[in-house]
Amino acid sequence: MTTAPRKIRKIVFPVAGLGTRFLPATKVIPKEMLTVVDKPVIQYAVEEAIEAGIEHFVFVTGRGKGAIEDHFDMAFELESTLKARGKTASFEMLEGSRPPAGAASFVRQQEPLGLGHAVWCAREIIGAEPFALSLPDMLIQSKPGCMAQMIETYNARGGNVVAVEEVPHEHVNRYGVCALGETFNERTHAITGMVEKPKIEDAPSNLIISGRYILQPEIFAHLEKQKPGAGGEIQLTDSMISLLGEQNFSAYKFDGTTYDCGDKVGYLSANVAYALDRPDLAPAFRPILDRLTKSSHP
Ligand code: G1P
């Protein structure tokens, strides 16, 4: 008889990146606090995790990222004022969109040594249990959310699960890329290999790692001794390749649309897509967008 996989209780958000691609906007404001419509990018990822039943939220931050910590705290003056003025909807919206007391931890990466190093910085808080990992720059619009879909896949298969999606072949060198083996169902396949930022001609497929993972705690032992890889950084993908020799990895082709908010065009697209999805904004926004797209030059 097989035992059910252990529950995923904790999630790691690496949020220490400098955001140099968005200067001057990110000189003072962390890039994760840039808004898509009226919500910071990081909040979409946190709400996706809350929806998936995650109980503890670990932010791997760095210097100058204090606004993220404040954002997920209670804003006592603001909230009591909203309550006193009877602005119940705004009050409830703030109350419902932060982790409960004691459910968020913050640890500093100290040095920008790469994603693998950022994840390793969370090891003491995660301990010896499987955990979720979410890269908030990759904003995924889907119902149910991508993390809920990932956990359902993990509950069925156990092991490690990596969200993947197809991109045009000429973009594969920007990402981690997977090679797939056995098909479990139309969305879920065994991973047989991975490579971080391959040359276009060397990529095993056009299926990229999309920034959502379920990982077993044994990843930390591999990260501990991981040598720098692509870009001179300690790469999570390289440690996943080592762990692939010992444990199963499933690739999950999630149902949803990704906006890479680490990229200006991706970020702008996210704002348009999320605004068009809002019943309170779309009727006023759509005609303006139509006019602008008709009159604009390429
Ligand atoms: C990271 C991962 C990469 C993944 C990408 C998704 O790269 O290392 O495997 O495909 O996120 O955004 P980064 O964007 O940090 O260079």
CSV table of C-alpha atoms and ligand atoms in Angstrom, one decimal:
chain,number,residue,atom,x,y,z
A,1,MET,CA,0.0,0.0,0.0
A,2,THR,CA,1.4,3.4,-0.9
A,3,THR,CA,1.3,6.2,1.7
A,4,ALA,CA,0.0,9.6,0.7
A,5,PRO,CA,2.7,12.2,0.0
A,6,ARG,CA,3.4,14.6,2.9
A,7,LYS,CA,1.3,17.8,2.9
A,8,ILE,CA,2.9,20.9,1.5
A,9,ARG,CA,2.7,23.4,4.3
A,10,LYS,CA,5.4,25.9,3.4
A,11,ILE,CA,6.3,28.0,0.4
A,12,VAL,CA,9.5,30.0,-0.4
A,13,PHE,CA,9.4,33.2,-2.4
A,14,PRO,CA,12.9,34.4,-3.5
A,15,VAL,CA,12.6,38.2,-3.5
A,16,ALA,CA,16.1,39.4,-3.1
A,17,GLY,CA,16.8,40.4,-6.8
A,18,LEU,CA,17.8,44.0,-7.4
A,19,GLY,CA,15.4,44.7,-10.3
A,20,THR,CA,17.9,46.6,-12.3
A,21,ARG,CA,15.8,46.1,-15.5
A,22,PHE,CA,13.1,48.4,-14.0
A,23,LEU,CA,15.3,51.3,-12.9
A,24,PRO,CA,14.5,54.0,-11.9
A,25,ALA,CA,11.2,52.6,-10.7
A,26,THR,CA,13.0,50.1,-8.5
A,27,LYS,CA,15.6,52.5,-7.0
A,28,VAL,CA,13.6,52.7,-3.7
A,29,ILE,CA,10.7,50.3,-4.4
A,30,PRO,CA,11.4,46.5,-4.5
A,31,LYS,CA,10.5,45.1,-8.0
A,32,GLU,CA,8.1,42.7,-6.3
A,33,MET,CA,6.1,45.7,-5.1
A,34,LEU,CA,5.5,47.1,-8.6
A,35,THR,CA,1.7,46.9,-9.3
A,36,VAL,CA,-0.2,44.9,-11.8
A,37,VAL,CA,-3.4,47.0,-12.0
A,38,ASP,CA,-3.8,47.8,-8.2
A,39,LYS,CA,-1.9,44.9,-6.5
A,40,PRO,CA,1.8,44.3,-6.1
A,41,VAL,CA,3.2,41.4,-8.1
A,42,ILE,CA,4.3,39.6,-5.0
A,43,GLN,CA,0.7,39.6,-3.6
A,44,TYR,CA,-0.6,37.7,-6.6
A,45,ALA,CA,1.9,34.9,-5.8
A,46,VAL,CA,1.0,35.0,-2.1
A,47,GLU,CA,-2.8,34.8,-2.9
A,48,GLU,CA,-2.1,31.9,-5.3
A,49,ALA,CA,-0.3,30.1,-2.4
A,50,ILE,CA,-3.1,30.8,0.1
A,51,GLU,CA,-5.7,29.4,-2.4
A,52,ALA,CA,-3.5,26.3,-2.6
A,53,GLY,CA,-3.8,25.7,1.1
A,54,ILE,CA,-0.2,26.8,2.0
A,55,GLU,CA,0.2,27.7,5.7
A,56,HIS,CA,3.6,29.3,6.0
A,57,PHE,CA,5.2,31.9,3.7
A,58,VAL,CA,9.0,32.3,3.6
A,59,PHE,CA,10.4,35.4,1.9
A,60,VAL,CA,14.1,35.3,1.0
A,61,THR,CA,14.8,39.0,0.9
A,62,GLY,CA,17.7,41.4,0.9
A,63,ARG,CA,18.7,44.9,1.8
A,64,GLY,CA,16.1,47.5,0.8
A,65,LYS,CA,13.2,45.0,0.6
A,66,GLY,CA,11.5,46.2,3.9
A,67,ALA,CA,8.4,47.3,2.0
A,68,ILE,CA,7.6,43.6,1.3
A,69,GLU,CA,7.6,42.9,5.1
A,70,ASP,CA,5.5,45.9,5.8
A,71,HIS,CA,3.0,45.0,3.0
A,72,PHE,CA,2.2,41.6,4.6
A,73,ASP,CA,1.9,43.1,8.1
A,74,MET,CA,-1.2,44.6,9.5
A,75,ALA,CA,-1.5,48.3,8.7
A,76,PHE,CA,-3.1,49.1,12.1
A,77,GLU,CA,-3.8,52.8,11.6
A,78,LEU,CA,-5.1,52.3,8.0
A,79,GLU,CA,-7.2,49.3,8.9
A,80,SER,CA,-8.8,50.8,12.0
A,81,THR,CA,-9.5,54.1,10.1
A,82,LEU,CA,-11.2,52.1,7.3
A,83,LYS,CA,-13.2,50.2,9.9
A,84,ALA,CA,-14.3,53.3,11.8
A,85,ARG,CA,-15.4,55.0,8.5
A,86,GLY,CA,-17.5,51.9,7.5
A,87,LYS,CA,-15.3,51.1,4.5
A,88,THR,CA,-15.9,47.4,5.1
A,89,ALA,CA,-15.0,46.2,1.6
A,90,SER,CA,-11.6,47.8,1.7
A,91,PHE,CA,-11.0,46.6,5.2
A,92,GLU,CA,-12.0,43.0,4.4
A,93,MET,CA,-9.8,43.1,1.2
A,94,LEU,CA,-6.7,44.0,3.3
A,95,GLU,CA,-7.5,41.6,6.0
A,96,GLY,CA,-8.0,38.7,3.6
A,97,SER,CA,-4.9,39.2,1.6
A,98,ARG,CA,-2.1,38.8,4.2
A,99,PRO,CA,-0.8,35.7,5.9
A,100,PRO,CA,-2.2,35.2,9.5
A,101,ALA,CA,-0.1,36.3,12.4
A,102,GLY,CA,3.1,34.1,12.7
A,103,ALA,CA,2.6,32.6,9.3
A,104,ALA,CA,5.3,34.6,7.5
A,105,SER,CA,9.1,34.4,7.9
A,106,PHE,CA,11.8,36.6,6.4
A,107,VAL,CA,15.4,35.6,5.9
A,108,ARG,CA,18.0,37.6,4.1
A,109,GLN,CA,20.1,36.2,1.2
A,110,GLN,CA,22.9,38.7,2.1
A,111,GLU,CA,24.8,38.1,-1.2
A,112,PRO,CA,23.3,37.8,-4.7
A,113,LEU,CA,24.8,34.4,-5.5
A,114,GLY,CA,21.9,33.0,-7.5
A,115,LEU,CA,18.5,31.3,-7.2
A,116,GLY,CA,19.9,28.1,-5.8
A,117,HIS,CA,21.6,30.1,-3.0
A,118,ALA,CA,18.4,32.0,-2.3
A,119,VAL,CA,16.5,28.8,-1.9
A,120,TRP,CA,19.3,27.3,0.3
A,121,CYS,CA,18.9,30.4,2.6
A,122,ALA,CA,15.4,29.1,3.5
A,123,ARG,CA,16.7,25.7,4.7
A,124,GLU,CA,16.4,26.3,8.5
A,125,ILE,CA,12.8,27.5,8.2
A,126,ILE,CA,11.7,24.7,5.8
A,127,GLY,CA,13.4,21.9,7.8
A,128,ALA,CA,12.9,18.3,6.7
A,129,GLU,CA,9.6,18.5,4.8
A,130,PRO,CA,8.7,19.0,1.1
A,131,PHE,CA,7.9,22.5,0.2
A,132,ALA,CA,6.6,24.8,-2.6
A,133,LEU,CA,8.7,27.4,-4.4
A,134,SER,CA,7.3,30.3,-6.3
A,135,LEU,CA,9.2,32.9,-8.4
A,136,PRO,CA,6.8,35.8,-8.2
A,137,ASP,CA,8.1,37.5,-11.4
A,138,MET,CA,6.4,34.7,-13.3
A,139,LEU,CA,2.8,35.9,-12.9
A,140,ILE,CA,0.4,33.0,-13.9
A,141,GLN,CA,-3.2,33.9,-14.6
A,142,SER,CA,-5.3,30.7,-14.1
A,143,LYS,CA,-8.3,29.3,-12.4
A,144,PRO,CA,-7.6,27.4,-10.2
A,145,GLY,CA,-4.2,29.0,-9.6
A,146,CYS,CA,-1.1,27.3,-10.8
A,147,MET,CA,0.1,26.3,-7.3
A,148,ALA,CA,-3.3,24.6,-6.5
A,149,GLN,CA,-2.9,22.6,-9.8
A,150,MET,CA,0.7,21.7,-8.8
A,151,ILE,CA,-0.3,20.5,-5.4
A,152,GLU,CA,-3.0,18.3,-6.9
A,153,THR,CA,-0.4,16.8,-9.2
A,154,TYR,CA,2.0,16.3,-6.3
A,155,ASN,CA,-0.8,14.6,-4.2
A,156,ALA,CA,-1.3,12.2,-7.1
A,157,ARG,CA,2.4,11.5,-7.9
A,158,GLY,CA,4.6,12.5,-4.9
A,159,GLY,CA,8.3,13.3,-5.5
A,160,ASN,CA,9.2,16.6,-7.0
A,161,VAL,CA,7.0,18.6,-9.4
A,162,VAL,CA,8.1,21.3,-11.8
A,163,ALA,CA,5.6,23.6,-13.7
A,164,VAL,CA,6.6,23.7,-17.4
A,165,GLU,CA,5.3,25.5,-20.5
A,166,GLU,CA,6.2,25.8,-24.1
A,167,VAL,CA,7.9,28.9,-25.4
A,168,PRO,CA,9.1,29.8,-28.9
A,169,HIS,CA,12.3,27.9,-29.5
A,170,GLU,CA,14.3,31.1,-29.9
A,171,HIS,CA,13.5,32.1,-26.3
A,172,VAL,CA,14.7,28.9,-24.6
A,173,ASN,CA,18.2,30.3,-23.7
A,174,ARG,CA,16.5,32.6,-21.1
A,175,TYR,CA,15.2,29.8,-19.0
A,176,GLY,CA,15.7,26.3,-17.5
A,177,VAL,CA,14.6,23.7,-20.1
A,178,CYS,CA,13.3,20.1,-19.5
A,179,ALA,CA,13.7,16.9,-21.4
A,180,LEU,CA,10.6,14.7,-20.9
A,181,GLY,CA,10.2,10.9,-20.7
A,182,GLU,CA,7.2,8.8,-19.8
A,183,THR,CA,3.7,10.3,-20.1
A,184,PHE,CA,1.5,9.9,-17.0
A,185,ASN,CA,-1.4,11.9,-18.3
A,186,GLU,CA,-1.8,14.7,-20.9
A,187,ARG,CA,-0.4,17.3,-18.6
A,188,THR,CA,2.1,15.2,-16.5
A,189,HIS,CA,5.3,13.6,-17.7
A,190,ALA,CA,8.5,12.3,-16.1
A,191,ILE,CA,11.5,14.6,-16.4
A,192,THR,CA,14.6,12.9,-17.7
A,193,GLY,CA,16.9,15.9,-17.8
A,194,MET,CA,17.2,19.6,-17.3
A,195,VAL,CA,19.5,22.3,-18.4
A,196,GLU,CA,19.8,25.9,-17.3
A,197,LYS,CA,20.0,28.7,-19.9
A,198,PRO,CA,21.1,26.3,-22.7
A,199,LYS,CA,22.3,27.6,-26.1
A,200,ILE,CA,19.3,27.5,-28.5
A,201,GLU,CA,20.9,24.7,-30.5
A,202,ASP,CA,21.6,22.6,-27.4
A,203,ALA,CA,18.1,22.8,-25.8
A,204,PRO,CA,16.5,19.4,-25.4
A,205,SER,CA,13.0,20.9,-26.0
A,206,ASN,CA,11.1,24.2,-25.9
A,207,LEU,CA,9.5,23.3,-22.5
A,208,ILE,CA,10.7,25.8,-20.0
A,209,ILE,CA,10.7,25.8,-16.2
A,210,SER,CA,7.9,28.3,-15.3
A,211,GLY,CA,8.8,29.3,-11.8
A,212,ARG,CA,6.6,27.0,-9.7
A,213,TYR,CA,8.0,24.0,-8.0
A,214,ILE,CA,7.3,21.3,-5.3
A,215,LEU,CA,10.6,20.1,-3.9
A,216,GLN,CA,11.7,17.5,-1.5
A,217,PRO,CA,14.0,18.7,1.4
A,218,GLU,CA,16.9,16.6,0.1
A,219,ILE,CA,17.4,19.4,-2.4
A,220,PHE,CA,19.2,21.4,0.4
A,221,ALA,CA,22.0,18.8,0.6
A,222,HIS,CA,22.6,19.3,-3.1
A,223,LEU,CA,22.4,23.1,-2.9
A,224,GLU,CA,24.8,23.1,0.0
A,225,LYS,CA,27.6,21.8,-2.3
A,226,GLN,CA,26.4,23.3,-5.5
A,227,LYS,CA,29.1,25.0,-7.6
A,228,PRO,CA,28.3,28.1,-9.7
A,229,GLY,CA,26.8,27.3,-13.1
A,230,ALA,CA,25.2,29.4,-15.9
A,231,GLY,CA,26.0,33.1,-15.5
A,232,GLY,CA,28.4,32.3,-12.6
A,233,GLU,CA,25.4,31.8,-10.3
A,234,ILE,CA,24.5,29.0,-8.0
A,235,GLN,CA,21.6,27.5,-10.0
A,236,LEU,CA,18.7,25.6,-8.5
A,237,THR,CA,18.3,23.7,-11.8
A,238,ASP,CA,21.8,22.2,-11.4
A,239,SER,CA,20.9,20.9,-7.9
A,240,MET,CA,17.6,19.5,-9.3
A,241,ILE,CA,19.7,17.7,-11.9
A,242,SER,CA,21.8,16.1,-9.1
A,243,LEU,CA,18.6,15.2,-7.2
A,244,LEU,CA,17.1,13.7,-10.4
A,245,GLY,CA,19.6,10.8,-9.9
A,246,GLU,CA,17.9,9.9,-6.6
A,247,GLN,CA,14.3,11.0,-6.8
A,248,ASN,CA,11.4,11.4,-9.3
A,249,PHE,CA,10.7,14.7,-11.0
A,250,SER,CA,7.4,15.3,-12.8
A,251,ALA,CA,6.9,18.0,-15.3
A,252,TYR,CA,3.4,19.5,-15.1
A,253,LYS,CA,2.0,21.5,-18.0
A,254,PHE,CA,-0.3,23.8,-16.1
A,255,ASP,CA,-3.5,25.4,-17.4
A,256,GLY,CA,-2.9,29.1,-17.5
A,257,THR,CA,-1.1,32.1,-19.0
A,258,THR,CA,2.3,33.3,-17.9
A,259,TYR,CA,3.4,37.0,-17.8
A,260,ASP,CA,7.1,37.3,-17.1
A,261,CYS,CA,7.0,40.5,-15.0
A,262,GLY,CA,10.8,40.6,-14.9
A,263,ASP,CA,10.6,41.8,-18.4
A,264,LYS,CA,9.0,45.1,-19.4
A,265,VAL,CA,6.9,43.8,-22.2
A,266,GLY,CA,5.7,40.9,-20.0
A,267,TYR,CA,4.9,43.4,-17.2
A,268,LEU,CA,2.9,45.7,-19.5
A,269,SER,CA,1.1,42.7,-21.0
A,270,ALA,CA,0.1,41.6,-17.4
A,271,ASN,CA,-1.4,45.0,-16.7
A,272,VAL,CA,-3.5,44.9,-19.8
A,273,ALA,CA,-4.6,41.3,-19.4
A,274,TYR,CA,-5.5,41.7,-15.7
A,275,ALA,CA,-7.3,45.0,-16.3
A,276,LEU,CA,-9.4,43.4,-19.1
A,277,ASP,CA,-10.3,40.6,-16.7
A,278,ARG,CA,-11.7,43.1,-14.2
A,279,PRO,CA,-15.5,43.7,-14.5
A,280,ASP,CA,-15.0,47.1,-12.7
A,281,LEU,CA,-12.4,48.3,-15.2
A,282,ALA,CA,-12.8,46.5,-18.5
A,283,PRO,CA,-15.8,48.4,-19.8
A,284,ALA,CA,-14.0,51.7,-19.5
A,285,PHE,CA,-10.5,50.4,-20.4
A,286,ARG,CA,-11.3,48.3,-23.5
A,287,PRO,CA,-12.4,51.2,-25.8
A,288,ILE,CA,-9.4,53.2,-24.8
A,289,LEU,CA,-7.1,50.3,-25.5
A,290,ASP,CA,-8.8,49.7,-28.9
A,291,ARG,CA,-8.3,53.3,-29.9
A,292,LEU,CA,-4.7,53.3,-28.8
A,293,THR,CA,-3.9,50.1,-30.6
A,294,LYS,CA,-5.5,51.4,-33.8
A,295,SER,CA,-3.7,54.7,-33.8
A,296,SER,CA,-0.3,53.5,-32.5
A,297,HIS,CA,2.6,52.9,-34.9
A,298,PRO,CA,4.7,49.7,-34.6
B,1,G1P,C1,15.0,31.1,-13.1
B,1,G1P,C2,15.3,29.6,-13.2
B,1,G1P,C3,14.9,29.1,-14.5
B,1,G1P,C4,13.5,29.4,-14.8
B,1,G1P,C5,13.2,30.9,-14.7
B,1,G1P,C6,11.7,31.2,-14.8
B,1,G1P,O1,15.8,31.8,-13.9
B,1,G1P,O2,16.7,29.5,-12.9
B,1,G1P,O3,15.2,27.7,-14.6
B,1,G1P,O4,13.1,29.0,-16.1
B,1,G1P,O5,13.6,31.4,-13.4
B,1,G1P,O6,11.6,32.6,-14.7
B,1,G1P,P1,16.0,33.5,-13.8
B,1,G1P,O7,14.8,34.1,-14.3
B,1,G1P,O8,16.2,33.7,-12.3
B,1,G1P,O9,17.2,33.8,-14.6
